[in-house]
CSV table of C-alpha atoms and ligand atoms in Angstrom, one decimal:
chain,number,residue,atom,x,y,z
D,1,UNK,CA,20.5,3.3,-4.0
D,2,UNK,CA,17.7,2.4,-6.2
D,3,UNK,CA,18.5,0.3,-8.8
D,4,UNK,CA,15.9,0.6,-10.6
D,5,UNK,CA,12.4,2.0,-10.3
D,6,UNK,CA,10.1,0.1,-13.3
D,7,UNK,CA,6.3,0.4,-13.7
D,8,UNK,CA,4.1,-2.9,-14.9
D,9,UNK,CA,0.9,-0.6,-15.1
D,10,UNK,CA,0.2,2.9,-17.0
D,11,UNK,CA,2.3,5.8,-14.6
D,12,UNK,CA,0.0,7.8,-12.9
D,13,UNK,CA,0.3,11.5,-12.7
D,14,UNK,CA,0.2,11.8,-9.4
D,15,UNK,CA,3.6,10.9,-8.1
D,16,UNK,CA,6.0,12.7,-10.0
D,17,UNK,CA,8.9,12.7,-7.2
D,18,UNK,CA,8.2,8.9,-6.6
D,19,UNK,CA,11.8,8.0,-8.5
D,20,UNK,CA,14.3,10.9,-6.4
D,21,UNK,CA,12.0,10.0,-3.2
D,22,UNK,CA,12.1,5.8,-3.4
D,23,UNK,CA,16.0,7.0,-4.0
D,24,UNK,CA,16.3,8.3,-0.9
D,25,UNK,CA,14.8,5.9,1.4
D,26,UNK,CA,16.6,3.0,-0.1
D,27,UNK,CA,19.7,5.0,0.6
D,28,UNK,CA,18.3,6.4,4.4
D,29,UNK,CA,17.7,2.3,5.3
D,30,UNK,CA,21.1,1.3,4.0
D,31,UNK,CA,22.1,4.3,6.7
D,32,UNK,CA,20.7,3.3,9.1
D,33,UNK,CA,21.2,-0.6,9.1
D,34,UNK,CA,24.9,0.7,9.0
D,35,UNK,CA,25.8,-0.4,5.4
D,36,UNK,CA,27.1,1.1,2.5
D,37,UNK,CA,27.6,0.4,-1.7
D,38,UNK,CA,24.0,-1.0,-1.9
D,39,UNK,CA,20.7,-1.6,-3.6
D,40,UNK,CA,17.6,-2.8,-4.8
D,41,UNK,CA,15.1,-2.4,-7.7
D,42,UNK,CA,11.2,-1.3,-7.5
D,43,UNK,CA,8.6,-3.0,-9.4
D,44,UNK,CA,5.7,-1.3,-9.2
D,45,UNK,CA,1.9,-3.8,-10.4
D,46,UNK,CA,-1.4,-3.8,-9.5
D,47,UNK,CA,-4.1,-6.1,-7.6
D,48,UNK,CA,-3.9,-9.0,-10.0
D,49,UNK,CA,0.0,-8.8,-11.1
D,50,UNK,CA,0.9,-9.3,-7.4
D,51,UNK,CA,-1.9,-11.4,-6.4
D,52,UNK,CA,-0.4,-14.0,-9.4
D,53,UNK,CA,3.6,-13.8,-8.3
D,54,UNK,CA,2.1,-14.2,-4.4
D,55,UNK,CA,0.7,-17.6,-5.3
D,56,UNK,CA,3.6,-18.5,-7.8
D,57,UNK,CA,6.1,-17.8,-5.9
D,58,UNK,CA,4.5,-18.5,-2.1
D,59,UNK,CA,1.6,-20.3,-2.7
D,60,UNK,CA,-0.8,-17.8,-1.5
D,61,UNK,CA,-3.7,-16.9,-3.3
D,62,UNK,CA,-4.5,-13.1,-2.3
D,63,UNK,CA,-3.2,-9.9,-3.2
D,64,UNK,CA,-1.2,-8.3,-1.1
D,65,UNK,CA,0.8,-4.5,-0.8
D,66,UNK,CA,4.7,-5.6,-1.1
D,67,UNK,CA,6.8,-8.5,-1.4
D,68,UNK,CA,10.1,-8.8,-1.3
D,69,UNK,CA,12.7,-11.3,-3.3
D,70,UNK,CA,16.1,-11.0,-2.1
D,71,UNK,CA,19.0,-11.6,-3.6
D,72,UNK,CA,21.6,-12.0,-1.3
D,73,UNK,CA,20.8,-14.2,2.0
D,74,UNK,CA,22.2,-14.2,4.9
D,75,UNK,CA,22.6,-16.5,8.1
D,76,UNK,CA,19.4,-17.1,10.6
D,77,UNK,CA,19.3,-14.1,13.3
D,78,UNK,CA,22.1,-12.1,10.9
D,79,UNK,CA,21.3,-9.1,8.6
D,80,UNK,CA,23.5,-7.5,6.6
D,81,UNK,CA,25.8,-5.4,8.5
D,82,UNK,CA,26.8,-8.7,10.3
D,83,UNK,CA,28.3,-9.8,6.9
D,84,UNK,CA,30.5,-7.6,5.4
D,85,UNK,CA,32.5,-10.5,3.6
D,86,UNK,CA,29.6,-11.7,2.4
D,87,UNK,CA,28.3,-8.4,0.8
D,88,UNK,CA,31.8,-7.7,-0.9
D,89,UNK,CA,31.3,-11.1,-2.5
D,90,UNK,CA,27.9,-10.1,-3.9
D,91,UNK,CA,29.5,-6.5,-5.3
D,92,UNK,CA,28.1,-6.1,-9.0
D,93,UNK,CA,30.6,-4.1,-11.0
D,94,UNK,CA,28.6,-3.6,-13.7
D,95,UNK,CA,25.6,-1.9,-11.3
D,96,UNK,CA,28.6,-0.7,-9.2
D,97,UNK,CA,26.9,-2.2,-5.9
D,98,UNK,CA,25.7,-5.1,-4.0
D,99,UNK,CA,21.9,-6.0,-5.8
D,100,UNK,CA,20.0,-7.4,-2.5
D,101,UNK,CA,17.2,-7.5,-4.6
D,102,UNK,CA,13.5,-6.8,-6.2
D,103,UNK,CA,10.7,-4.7,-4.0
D,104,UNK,CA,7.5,-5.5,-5.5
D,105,UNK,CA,4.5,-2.9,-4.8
D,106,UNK,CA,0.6,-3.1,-5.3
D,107,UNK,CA,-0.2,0.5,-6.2
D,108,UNK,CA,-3.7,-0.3,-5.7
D,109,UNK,CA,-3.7,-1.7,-2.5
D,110,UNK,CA,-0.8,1.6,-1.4
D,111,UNK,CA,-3.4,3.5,-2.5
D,112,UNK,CA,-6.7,2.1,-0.4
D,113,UNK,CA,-4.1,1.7,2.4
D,114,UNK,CA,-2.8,5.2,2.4
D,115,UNK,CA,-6.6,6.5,2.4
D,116,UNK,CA,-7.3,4.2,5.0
D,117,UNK,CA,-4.1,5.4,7.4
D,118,UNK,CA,-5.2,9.1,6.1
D,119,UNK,CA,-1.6,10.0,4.8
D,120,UNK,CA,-0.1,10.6,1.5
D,121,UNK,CA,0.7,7.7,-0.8
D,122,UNK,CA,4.0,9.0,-1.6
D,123,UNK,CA,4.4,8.0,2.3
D,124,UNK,CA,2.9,4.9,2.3
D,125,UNK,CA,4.7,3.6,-1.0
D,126,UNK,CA,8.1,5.2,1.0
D,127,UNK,CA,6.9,2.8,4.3
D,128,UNK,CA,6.4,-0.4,1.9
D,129,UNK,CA,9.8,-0.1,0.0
D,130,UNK,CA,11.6,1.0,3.4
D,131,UNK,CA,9.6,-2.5,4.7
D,132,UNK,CA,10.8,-4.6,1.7
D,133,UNK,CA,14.9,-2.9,2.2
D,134,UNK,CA,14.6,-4.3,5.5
D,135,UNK,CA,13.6,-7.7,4.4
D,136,UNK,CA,16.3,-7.7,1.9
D,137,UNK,CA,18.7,-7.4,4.7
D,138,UNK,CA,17.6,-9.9,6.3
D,139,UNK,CA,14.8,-9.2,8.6
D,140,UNK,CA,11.8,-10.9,9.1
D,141,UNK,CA,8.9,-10.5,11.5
D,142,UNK,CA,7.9,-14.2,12.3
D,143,UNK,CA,8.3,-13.5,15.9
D,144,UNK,CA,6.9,-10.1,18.4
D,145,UNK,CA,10.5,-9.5,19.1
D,146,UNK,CA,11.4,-9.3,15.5
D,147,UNK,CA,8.8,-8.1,14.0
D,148,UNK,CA,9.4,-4.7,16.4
D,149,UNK,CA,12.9,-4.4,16.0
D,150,UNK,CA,12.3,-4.3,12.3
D,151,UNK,CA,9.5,-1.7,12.3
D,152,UNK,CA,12.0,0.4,14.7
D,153,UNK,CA,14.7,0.3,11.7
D,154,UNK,CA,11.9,1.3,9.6
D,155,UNK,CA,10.7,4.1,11.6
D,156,UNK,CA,14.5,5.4,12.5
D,157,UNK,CA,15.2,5.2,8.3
D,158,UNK,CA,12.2,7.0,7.5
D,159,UNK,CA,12.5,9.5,10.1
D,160,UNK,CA,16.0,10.2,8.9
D,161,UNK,CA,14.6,11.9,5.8
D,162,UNK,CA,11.7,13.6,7.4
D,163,UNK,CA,8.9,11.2,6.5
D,164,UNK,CA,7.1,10.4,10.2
D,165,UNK,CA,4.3,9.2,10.6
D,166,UNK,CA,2.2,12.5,10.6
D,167,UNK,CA,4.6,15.0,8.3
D,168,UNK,CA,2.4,14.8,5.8
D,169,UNK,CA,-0.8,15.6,7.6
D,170,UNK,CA,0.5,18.7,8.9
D,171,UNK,CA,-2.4,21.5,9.1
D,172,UNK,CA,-2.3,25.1,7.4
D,173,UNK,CA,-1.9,26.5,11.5
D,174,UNK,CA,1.3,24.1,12.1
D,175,UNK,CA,3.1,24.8,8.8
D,176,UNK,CA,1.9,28.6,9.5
D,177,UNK,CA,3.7,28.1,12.9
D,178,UNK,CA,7.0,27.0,11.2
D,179,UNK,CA,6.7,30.2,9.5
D,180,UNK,CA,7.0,32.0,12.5
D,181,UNK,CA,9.3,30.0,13.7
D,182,UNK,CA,11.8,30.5,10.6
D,183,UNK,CA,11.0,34.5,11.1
D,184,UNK,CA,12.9,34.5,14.3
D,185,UNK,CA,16.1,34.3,12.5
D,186,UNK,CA,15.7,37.0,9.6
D,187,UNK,CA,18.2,39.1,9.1
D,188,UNK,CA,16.6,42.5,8.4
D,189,UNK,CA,18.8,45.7,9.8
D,190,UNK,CA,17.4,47.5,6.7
D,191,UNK,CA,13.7,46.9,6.5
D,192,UNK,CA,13.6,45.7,10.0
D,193,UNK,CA,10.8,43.9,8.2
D,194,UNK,CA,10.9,40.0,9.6
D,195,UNK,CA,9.4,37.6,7.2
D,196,UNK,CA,9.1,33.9,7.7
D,197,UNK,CA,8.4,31.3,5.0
D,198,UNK,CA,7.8,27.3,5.5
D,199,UNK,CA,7.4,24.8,2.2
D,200,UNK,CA,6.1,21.3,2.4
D,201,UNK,CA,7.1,19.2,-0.4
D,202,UNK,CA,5.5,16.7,-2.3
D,203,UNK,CA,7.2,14.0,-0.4
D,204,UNK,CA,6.0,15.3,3.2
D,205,UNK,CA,9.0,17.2,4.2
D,206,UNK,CA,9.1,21.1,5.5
D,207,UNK,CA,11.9,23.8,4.5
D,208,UNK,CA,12.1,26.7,6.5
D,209,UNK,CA,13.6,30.2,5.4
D,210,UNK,CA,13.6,33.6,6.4
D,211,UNK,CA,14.7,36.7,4.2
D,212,UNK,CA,17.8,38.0,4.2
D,213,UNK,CA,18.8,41.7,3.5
D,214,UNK,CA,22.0,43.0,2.0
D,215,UNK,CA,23.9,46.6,2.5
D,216,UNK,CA,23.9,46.6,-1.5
D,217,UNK,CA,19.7,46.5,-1.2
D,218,UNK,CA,19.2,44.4,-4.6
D,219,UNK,CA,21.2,41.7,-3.5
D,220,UNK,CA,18.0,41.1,-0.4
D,221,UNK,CA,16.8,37.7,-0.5
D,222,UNK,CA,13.2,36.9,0.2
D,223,UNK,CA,12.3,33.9,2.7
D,224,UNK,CA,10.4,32.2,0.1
D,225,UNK,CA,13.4,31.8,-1.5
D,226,UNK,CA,15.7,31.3,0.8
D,227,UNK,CA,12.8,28.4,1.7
D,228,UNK,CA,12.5,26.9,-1.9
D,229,UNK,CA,16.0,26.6,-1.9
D,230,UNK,CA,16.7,25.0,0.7
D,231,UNK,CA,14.0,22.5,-0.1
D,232,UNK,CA,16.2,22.4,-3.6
D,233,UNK,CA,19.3,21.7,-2.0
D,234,UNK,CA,17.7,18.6,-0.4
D,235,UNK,CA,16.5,17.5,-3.6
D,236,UNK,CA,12.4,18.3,-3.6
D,237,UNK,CA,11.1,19.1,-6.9
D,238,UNK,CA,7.5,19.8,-6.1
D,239,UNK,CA,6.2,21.8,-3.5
D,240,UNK,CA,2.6,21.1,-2.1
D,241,UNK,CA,1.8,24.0,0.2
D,242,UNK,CA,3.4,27.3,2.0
D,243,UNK,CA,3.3,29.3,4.4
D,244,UNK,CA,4.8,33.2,4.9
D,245,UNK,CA,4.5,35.6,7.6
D,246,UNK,CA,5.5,39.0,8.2
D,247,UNK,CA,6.6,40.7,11.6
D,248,UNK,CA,4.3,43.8,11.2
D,249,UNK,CA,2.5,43.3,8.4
D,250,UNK,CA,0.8,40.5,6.4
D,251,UNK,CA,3.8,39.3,3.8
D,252,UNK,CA,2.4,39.2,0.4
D,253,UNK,CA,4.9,37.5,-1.8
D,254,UNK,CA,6.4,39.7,-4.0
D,255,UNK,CA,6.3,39.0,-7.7
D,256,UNK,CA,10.0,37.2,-8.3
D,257,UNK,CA,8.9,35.0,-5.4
D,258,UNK,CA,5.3,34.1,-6.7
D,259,UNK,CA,7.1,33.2,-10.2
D,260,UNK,CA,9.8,31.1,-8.3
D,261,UNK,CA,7.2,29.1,-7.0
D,262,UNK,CA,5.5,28.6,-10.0
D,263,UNK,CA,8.7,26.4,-11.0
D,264,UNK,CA,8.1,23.7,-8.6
D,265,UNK,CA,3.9,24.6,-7.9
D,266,UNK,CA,0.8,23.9,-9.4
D,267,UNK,CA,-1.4,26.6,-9.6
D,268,UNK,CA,-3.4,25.0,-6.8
D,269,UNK,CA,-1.0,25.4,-4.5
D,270,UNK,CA,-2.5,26.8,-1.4
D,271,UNK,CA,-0.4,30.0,-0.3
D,272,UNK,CA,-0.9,30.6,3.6
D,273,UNK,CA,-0.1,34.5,3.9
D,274,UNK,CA,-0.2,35.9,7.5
D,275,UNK,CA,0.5,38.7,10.1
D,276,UNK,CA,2.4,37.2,13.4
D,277,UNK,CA,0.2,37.0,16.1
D,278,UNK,CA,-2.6,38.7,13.2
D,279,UNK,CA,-3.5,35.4,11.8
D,280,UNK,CA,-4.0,34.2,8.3
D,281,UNK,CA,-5.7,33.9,4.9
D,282,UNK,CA,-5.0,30.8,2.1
D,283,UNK,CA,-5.0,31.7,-1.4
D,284,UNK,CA,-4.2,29.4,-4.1
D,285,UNK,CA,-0.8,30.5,-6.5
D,286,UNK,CA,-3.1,31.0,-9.2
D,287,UNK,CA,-4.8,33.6,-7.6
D,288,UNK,CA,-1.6,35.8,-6.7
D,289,UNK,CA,-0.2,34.6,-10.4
D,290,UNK,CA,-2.7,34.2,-13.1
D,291,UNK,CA,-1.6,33.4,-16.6
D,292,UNK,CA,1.8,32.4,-15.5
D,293,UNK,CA,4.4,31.8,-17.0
D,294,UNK,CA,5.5,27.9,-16.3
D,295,UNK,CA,8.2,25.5,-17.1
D,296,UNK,CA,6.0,23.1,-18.9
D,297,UNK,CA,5.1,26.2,-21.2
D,298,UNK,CA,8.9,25.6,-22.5
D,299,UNK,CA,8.9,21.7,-22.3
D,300,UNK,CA,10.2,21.4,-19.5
D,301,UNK,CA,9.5,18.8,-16.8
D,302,UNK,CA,10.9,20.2,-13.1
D,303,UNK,CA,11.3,16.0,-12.2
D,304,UNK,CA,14.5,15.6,-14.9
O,401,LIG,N1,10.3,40.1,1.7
O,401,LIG,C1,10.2,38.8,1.8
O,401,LIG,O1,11.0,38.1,2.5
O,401,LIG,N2,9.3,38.1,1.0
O,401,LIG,C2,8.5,38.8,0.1
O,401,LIG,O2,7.9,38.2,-0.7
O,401,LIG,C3,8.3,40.3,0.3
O,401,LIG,C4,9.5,40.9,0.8
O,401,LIG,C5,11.4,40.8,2.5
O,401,LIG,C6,12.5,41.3,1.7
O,401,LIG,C7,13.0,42.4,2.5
O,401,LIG,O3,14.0,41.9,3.4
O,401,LIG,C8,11.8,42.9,3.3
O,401,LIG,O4,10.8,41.9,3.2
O,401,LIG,C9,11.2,44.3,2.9
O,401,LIG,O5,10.9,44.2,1.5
């Protein structure tokens, strides 16, 4: 788990999911080195904070993207699912798990790194605290050989979750394809209208859904729905793009849909609306919903 997720310079408005997302590849690392009853907390500073603590606390005068201060150590060539015993001794009752540690990030450098790698930052600050769990485990990268096996851990935890390498630089035609994809499996004996929807989140992950009809009509559920909640379920909050396509025709959303997306979309939100095999066009939400009706219109924030 994450312990604790605290920020040493102003929070930007840009990574609204960071807290739930940081969450879950703390817990997807713990996973996959095979341990459980676990965590760590997130600092989050800039250029000069971490460019002071490097040459405090390592003598090294530069500024770099993470570092990590364990907590717990453990025995040369061991990590921590060698050392049970040694983790029960560490449990924290008051935190109710074992604290390996602090993760400290540079949010400036994550940011000219992300830009540089051409992915999101939400995946590049998910690859630096996934880097720092692994090093509050125990692994290092002094060597080729270890240095590999821990980027494979850190590959396998991320993957776990649906962060790879190139989720989140999936094109309007791929998530379009998903849509299709997803449309095989509607269940339309009524309409025997298909319609396919795929979401990507914030945090670089895709839902699929299809729509779902019902012998009591009213009771049909649309596959934009059936796609947001799905991406609901696995705990996304903010959706950054999606895609629908109809069997015969293009699938306009219809109006409960558009104002279910609204809940978790800016009105930016590109909205790729197709025909199979026909194509597609991109409109923005804001287009098919002007002077919406949003959350934040009743105080509400969608992260909470
Ligand atoms: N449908 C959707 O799945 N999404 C929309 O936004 C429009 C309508 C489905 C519902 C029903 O199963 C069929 O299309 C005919 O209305």
């Amino acid at each position: 788990m994450l312990i604790e997720l605290q920020w040493e310079i102003p929070v930007p408005d840009d990574l609204p999911e960071l807290e739930r997302t940081l969450d879950r590849v703390a817990e997807a690392c713990f996973r996959t080195e095979g341990i459980s009853g676990a965590g760590f907390s997130v600092r989050i500073v800039d250029d000069e904070a971490i460019r002071r603590l490097n040459r405090e606390m390592r003598n090294v005068d530069a500024a770099t993207d993470v570092l990590s201060f364990p907590t717990v150590s453990f025995p040369a060539e061991k990590t921590a699912r060698d050392c049970p015993k040694r983790l029960r001794r560490e449990y924290d009752p008051y935190l109710r798990c074992v604290n390996l540690g602090d993760c400290v990030i540079n949010l400036n450098r994550a940011r000219r790194q992300a830009e540089e790698y051409g992915h999101s930052l939400t995946r590049e600050l998910s690859y630096l605290a996934a880097h720092s769990a692994f090093h509050l485990m125990g692994y290092d990268h002094i060597d080729e050989k270890e240095r590999s096996a821990m980027r494979e851990m850190e590959e396998r935890a991320l993957e776990s979750i649906g962060i790879t390498r190139d989720s989140d630089g999936i094109s309007h035609e791929q998530l379009f394809a998903l849509a299709c994809e997803a449309m095989q499996n509607s269940y339309s004996p009524y309409s025997h209208f298909k319609v396919g929807a795929c979401i990507l989140t914030e945090d670089g992950r895709t839902f699929k859904g299809c729509n779902f009809e019902n012998a009591s009509y009213g009771a049909t559920i649309c596959a934009e729905r059936c796609a947001a909640g799905c991406a609901i379920a696995a705990g996304a909050r903010r959706f950054r793009t999606i895609a629908i396509v109809g069997s015969t025709a293009v699938a306009w959303p219809c109006g409960i849909c558009r104002q279910v997306l609204r809940e978790f979309a800016d009105l930016d939100m590109p909205v790729i609306v197709g025909a199979y095999g026909k194509g597609f066009v991109v409109k923005t939400l804001g287009e098919l919903l002007p002077e919406s009706l949003s959350p934040e219109d009743l105080g509400v924030d969608t992260q909470a």
